[in-house]
Coordinates of C-alpha atoms in Angstrom, one line a residue:
X15 CA 22.4 -32.3 8.1
X16 CA 22.9 -33.1 12.0
X17 CA 22.5 -31.7 15.3
X18 CA 19.8 -29.6 16.9
X19 CA 19.4 -26.0 15.7
X20 CA 17.5 -23.4 17.7
X21 CA 16.1 -21.1 14.9
X22 CA 14.3 -17.7 15.6
X23 CA 11.7 -16.0 13.1
X24 CA 11.6 -12.1 13.5
X25 CA 8.4 -10.3 13.1
X26 CA 8.5 -6.5 12.6
X27 CA 6.2 -3.7 11.4
X28 CA 8.3 -1.8 8.8
X29 CA 7.8 1.6 7.8
X30 CA 8.9 4.0 5.1
X31 CA 12.3 4.9 6.2
X32 CA 15.4 2.4 6.1
X33 CA 17.4 3.5 9.1
X34 CA 14.7 3.4 11.8
X35 CA 13.6 -0.1 10.1
X36 CA 16.9 -1.4 10.6
X37 CA 17.4 -0.3 14.0
X38 CA 14.2 -1.9 15.3
X39 CA 15.2 -5.2 13.2
X40 CA 18.6 -5.3 14.8
X41 CA 17.2 -4.6 18.3
X42 CA 15.1 -7.8 17.8
X43 CA 17.6 -9.8 16.5
X44 CA 20.0 -9.2 19.2
X45 CA 17.2 -10.1 21.6
X46 CA 16.6 -13.5 19.6
X47 CA 20.4 -14.3 19.8
X48 CA 20.2 -13.7 23.8
X49 CA 17.5 -16.2 23.7
X50 CA 19.9 -18.9 21.9
X51 CA 18.9 -18.5 18.5
X52 CA 21.7 -20.0 16.2
X53 CA 19.7 -19.0 13.0
X54 CA 17.8 -15.8 12.6
X55 CA 15.3 -15.0 9.9
X56 CA 14.0 -11.6 9.3
X57 CA 10.8 -10.8 7.0
X58 CA 10.2 -9.8 3.4
X59 CA 10.8 -6.0 2.7
X60 CA 12.5 -5.9 6.4
X61 CA 14.5 -2.4 5.6
X62 CA 11.4 -0.6 4.0
X63 CA 7.4 -0.8 3.1
X64 CA 6.4 2.0 1.0
X65 CA 3.3 2.0 -1.5
X66 CA 3.7 2.8 -5.1
X67 CA 6.4 2.6 -7.7
X68 CA 7.7 6.1 -7.5
X69 CA 8.1 6.2 -3.6
X70 CA 10.1 2.9 -4.0
X71 CA 12.5 4.3 -6.7
X72 CA 13.0 7.2 -4.4
X73 CA 14.2 5.0 -1.6
X74 CA 15.8 1.9 -2.9
X75 CA 19.6 1.6 -3.3
X76 CA 22.0 -0.4 -5.4
X77 CA 23.8 -3.2 -3.6
X78 CA 27.0 -1.3 -3.4
X79 CA 25.1 1.7 -1.7
X80 CA 22.5 -0.2 0.5
X81 CA 23.0 0.7 4.0
X82 CA 21.3 -2.6 5.1
X83 CA 23.8 -5.0 3.4
X84 CA 26.8 -4.0 5.9
X85 CA 24.2 -3.6 8.8
X86 CA 23.2 -7.0 8.8
X87 CA 26.7 -8.1 8.1
X88 CA 28.0 -6.5 11.0
X89 CA 24.9 -7.7 13.0
X90 CA 25.7 -11.3 12.0
X91 CA 29.4 -10.9 13.0
X92 CA 28.3 -9.1 16.2
X93 CA 25.8 -11.6 17.4
X94 CA 27.7 -15.0 16.0
X95 CA 24.4 -16.1 14.4
X96 CA 23.6 -17.1 11.0
X97 CA 21.1 -14.3 9.5
X98 CA 18.6 -14.3 7.1
X99 CA 18.2 -10.7 6.2
X100 CA 14.5 -11.1 4.8
X101 CA 14.6 -9.1 1.6
X102 CA 15.9 -5.9 0.5
X103 CA 14.9 -3.7 -2.4
X104 CA 18.3 -3.5 -4.5
X105 CA 18.0 -1.1 -7.6
X106 CA 19.3 -2.8 -10.5
X107 CA 20.9 -1.5 -13.8
X108 CA 17.9 -1.6 -15.8
X109 CA 16.1 0.7 -13.1
X110 CA 14.0 -1.9 -11.8
X111 CA 14.3 -3.5 -8.6
X112 CA 15.1 -6.7 -7.3
X113 CA 13.6 -8.2 -4.2
X114 CA 16.5 -9.8 -2.8
X115 CA 17.0 -12.2 0.1
X116 CA 20.6 -12.2 1.8
X117 CA 22.0 -15.1 3.8
X118 CA 24.9 -13.8 6.3
X119 CA 27.2 -16.6 8.1
X120 CA 28.2 -16.1 11.7
X121 CA 31.3 -14.2 10.3
X122 CA 29.3 -11.8 8.6
X123 CA 29.9 -13.1 5.1
X124 CA 26.9 -12.9 2.6
X125 CA 27.3 -16.5 1.7
X126 CA 24.3 -16.4 -0.6
X127 CA 21.5 -14.1 -2.3
X128 CA 18.1 -14.8 -3.8
X129 CA 15.7 -12.6 -5.8
X130 CA 12.3 -13.4 -5.7
X131 CA 11.0 -15.5 -8.7
X132 CA 7.4 -14.6 -8.6
X133 CA 5.9 -11.6 -9.1
X134 CA 2.7 -10.5 -6.8
X135 CA 0.2 -9.3 -9.5
X136 CA -3.2 -10.0 -8.2
X137 CA -6.8 -8.2 -7.8
X138 CA -8.3 -9.2 -4.5
X139 CA -11.8 -8.2 -3.1
X140 CA -12.7 -4.6 -2.3
X141 CA -10.3 -2.9 -4.8
X142 CA -7.1 -4.2 -3.2
X143 CA -4.7 -4.8 -6.1
X144 CA -0.8 -5.5 -6.6
X145 CA 1.3 -5.2 -9.6
X146 CA 4.6 -6.1 -8.2
X147 CA 6.1 -6.7 -11.8
X148 CA 5.6 -3.0 -12.5
X149 CA 8.5 -2.2 -10.1
X150 CA 10.6 -5.4 -9.6
X151 CA 12.3 -7.8 -11.8
X152 CA 11.7 -11.4 -11.1
X153 CA 15.0 -13.7 -10.4
X154 CA 15.7 -16.5 -12.5
X155 CA 17.5 -19.0 -10.4
X156 CA 16.5 -20.9 -7.4
X157 CA 19.2 -21.0 -4.4
X158 CA 20.5 -23.5 -2.2
X159 CA 22.7 -22.6 0.5
X160 CA 25.2 -24.7 2.5
X161 CA 25.0 -24.4 6.4
X162 CA 26.3 -26.2 9.4
X163 CA 22.9 -27.7 9.8
X164 CA 22.2 -29.0 6.1
X165 CA 21.0 -27.0 3.1
X166 CA 18.6 -24.0 3.0
X167 CA 16.5 -23.3 0.2
X168 CA 16.0 -19.7 -0.2
X169 CA 12.5 -18.5 -1.3
X170 CA 10.0 -15.3 -0.9
X171 CA 6.4 -14.8 0.2
X172 CA 4.2 -15.4 -3.3
X173 CA 7.0 -18.0 -4.4
X174 CA 5.0 -20.0 -1.7
X175 CA 2.2 -20.8 -4.2
X176 CA 4.6 -22.7 -6.5
X177 CA 5.2 -26.1 -5.0
X178 CA 7.6 -27.0 -7.8
X179 CA 10.0 -24.6 -6.5
X180 CA 10.1 -26.4 -3.1
X181 CA 10.4 -30.0 -4.3
X182 CA 13.5 -28.7 -6.7
X183 CA 15.1 -27.5 -3.3
X184 CA 14.5 -30.5 -1.3
X185 CA 15.5 -32.8 -4.1
X186 CA 18.7 -31.0 -4.4
X187 CA 19.5 -30.8 -1.0
X188 CA 17.4 -28.8 1.2
X189 CA 16.7 -29.5 4.9
X190 CA 15.5 -26.0 5.8
X191 CA 13.1 -23.6 3.8
X192 CA 13.2 -20.1 4.1
X193 CA 9.7 -17.9 3.4
X194 CA 10.3 -14.3 4.5
X195 CA 6.9 -12.6 3.8
X196 CA 4.7 -9.5 3.9
X197 CA 1.3 -11.5 3.2
X198 CA -2.0 -9.5 2.8
X199 CA -4.6 -10.0 5.5
X200 CA -7.1 -11.6 3.4
X201 CA -4.8 -14.2 1.7
X202 CA -3.0 -14.7 5.1
X203 CA -6.2 -15.5 6.7
X204 CA -7.1 -18.1 3.9
X205 CA -3.8 -19.7 3.0
X206 CA -0.5 -18.9 5.1
X207 CA -0.9 -21.5 7.7
X208 CA -2.2 -24.2 5.2
X209 CA 0.3 -23.5 2.5
X210 CA 3.6 -23.3 4.7
X211 CA 2.4 -26.9 6.5
X212 CA 1.9 -28.2 3.1
X213 CA 5.3 -27.1 2.0
X214 CA 6.7 -28.5 4.9
X215 CA 5.0 -32.1 4.6
X216 CA 5.7 -32.2 0.8
X217 CA 9.2 -31.5 1.2
X218 CA 10.1 -33.1 4.9
X219 CA 11.7 -29.9 5.5
X220 CA 11.6 -27.4 8.3
X221 CA 10.1 -24.2 7.3
X222 CA 11.1 -20.7 8.8
X223 CA 8.4 -18.1 7.5
X224 CA 9.1 -14.9 9.4
X225 CA 6.7 -12.2 8.4
X226 CA 5.6 -8.5 8.3
X227 CA 2.6 -7.6 10.8
X228 CA 0.2 -4.7 11.2
X229 CA -0.4 -1.3 9.2
X230 CA 2.1 0.2 6.9
X231 CA 2.0 3.1 4.5
X232 CA -1.1 4.3 3.1
X233 CA -2.8 1.8 5.2
X234 CA -1.4 -1.4 3.8
X235 CA -2.3 -4.2 6.3
X236 CA 0.1 -7.3 6.7
X237 CA -0.9 -10.7 8.3
X238 CA 1.9 -11.4 10.8
X239 CA 1.8 -15.2 12.1
X240 CA 5.7 -15.7 11.7
X241 CA 5.6 -19.4 11.5
X242 CA 8.3 -22.3 12.3
X243 CA 7.0 -25.7 11.1
X244 CA 8.3 -29.3 11.4
X245 CA 8.9 -31.6 8.6
X246 CA 5.8 -33.8 9.4
X247 CA 3.6 -30.2 9.3
X248 CA 3.2 -29.6 13.1
X249 CA 3.6 -25.7 13.9
X250 CA 6.2 -25.3 16.4
X251 CA 6.1 -21.6 16.9
X252 CA 3.2 -18.9 15.7
X253 CA 4.1 -15.0 16.2
X254 CA 0.4 -14.3 15.9
X255 CA 0.2 -10.5 15.5
X256 CA 2.9 -8.6 17.7
X257 CA 6.1 -7.3 17.0
X258 CA 8.7 -9.6 18.3
X259 CA 10.3 -13.0 17.7
X260 CA 9.5 -16.8 18.0
X261 CA 12.0 -19.6 18.9
X262 CA 12.1 -23.3 18.1
X263 CA 14.6 -26.2 18.4
X264 CA 15.1 -27.9 14.9
X265 CA 16.0 -31.6 15.6
X266 CA 17.4 -32.0 12.0
X267 CA 17.6 -36.0 12.3
X268 CA 13.5 -35.2 11.9
X269 CA 14.1 -34.5 8.1
X270 CA 15.2 -37.8 7.4
X271 CA 12.6 -39.6 9.7
X272 CA 9.9 -37.7 7.8
X273 CA 11.4 -38.7 4.4
X274 CA 12.0 -42.3 5.4
X275 CA 8.2 -42.6 6.5
X276 CA 6.9 -41.1 3.1
X277 CA 9.5 -40.9 0.6
X278 CA 7.5 -38.9 -2.0
X279 CA 10.4 -37.0 -3.0
X280 CA 11.7 -40.1 -4.7
X281 CA 8.4 -41.1 -6.3
X282 CA 8.3 -38.8 -9.4
X283 CA 6.6 -40.1 -12.5
X284 CA 6.5 -38.9 -16.0
X285 CA 3.2 -39.0 -17.5
X286 CA 1.3 -37.6 -20.5
X287 CA -1.8 -35.2 -20.3
X288 CA -5.1 -36.3 -22.1
X289 CA -7.4 -33.6 -22.8
X290 CA -10.8 -35.3 -23.1
X291 CA -13.9 -33.4 -24.4
X292 CA -12.3 -30.0 -25.0

C-alpha cells in the first residue's frame, strides 16, 4: 500500500425503478470524478429500493441481464475511476436474490464481487421489522480485492456488526474496508458512527461507508451520513442527510503508522471459556 488516494462516497435516495436510479447515481459519480476522486463508492441497493419480497422479485434481474452491471462498467471506463457499485439485487438460480457488491477497475472490468454474508432479520421498536433472509441468500465467502492503493475488503451494511469479518480481512491484507449501506434511522442514530469508527480503529484500516438517505418505498427511512473514517478513528468526511457526495484524501502510509503504534492485529490469543455458575 502506498501513495495518497482521493476517495469519494456517493449518497443517494434510491426509488423503485432501476433506470432512473442508475442515471442519478451516474451523475453523482461523474461529479465526484470531476472533483478529483480516484476511487468512488456507492451505497447498498443503489439501483433499487422496494419493500416486500414480491416487489423485489418482480424487478430483480440475473447477472447476465442486469442493466446496472454494464452501466457501472461503462461508467468506470468513461471516468477512469475505480468504482464500488454499492450493491445490486441479483436473481439466483434457486429463486432467491444475492445482495451483491461489485468492484470495477478504471478499465471497466469487474475485478471482484461479494455477496452480503449477514442477513438483516430484526424487530425494532414501533413495529419496524425486517426479514432479509426471506428474499436474499447469504453469501459464504469474504472477499479481498487488490487495487493500486492496497487491499480492499468488501462488506455490506449489517456485516458491520460482526467484527470478526473485518479483523479477518485486515489480517489478510486489507488497508481499505468498504461498507455500502442502507441503515435504518433508529439503528443509524444509535450505532452507525460508533461501529464504523470501531471497525477502523480495530483494524487500522480506512473505512468507506456510502449510504442511502431519506424516504423510500412505503415510507421506509434511511439514515444517510455516508462516512470516510481514518485508521486512527477520525471521521474525515460525513455527508449528513443530503443527496450528494463527500471526498477525502487517504494517505495510505497512515495504515502502517496506526498498526505500528497499536499492533493489535498481531496479538491474537487462543483461550478457553469457563462458564461458572450456570
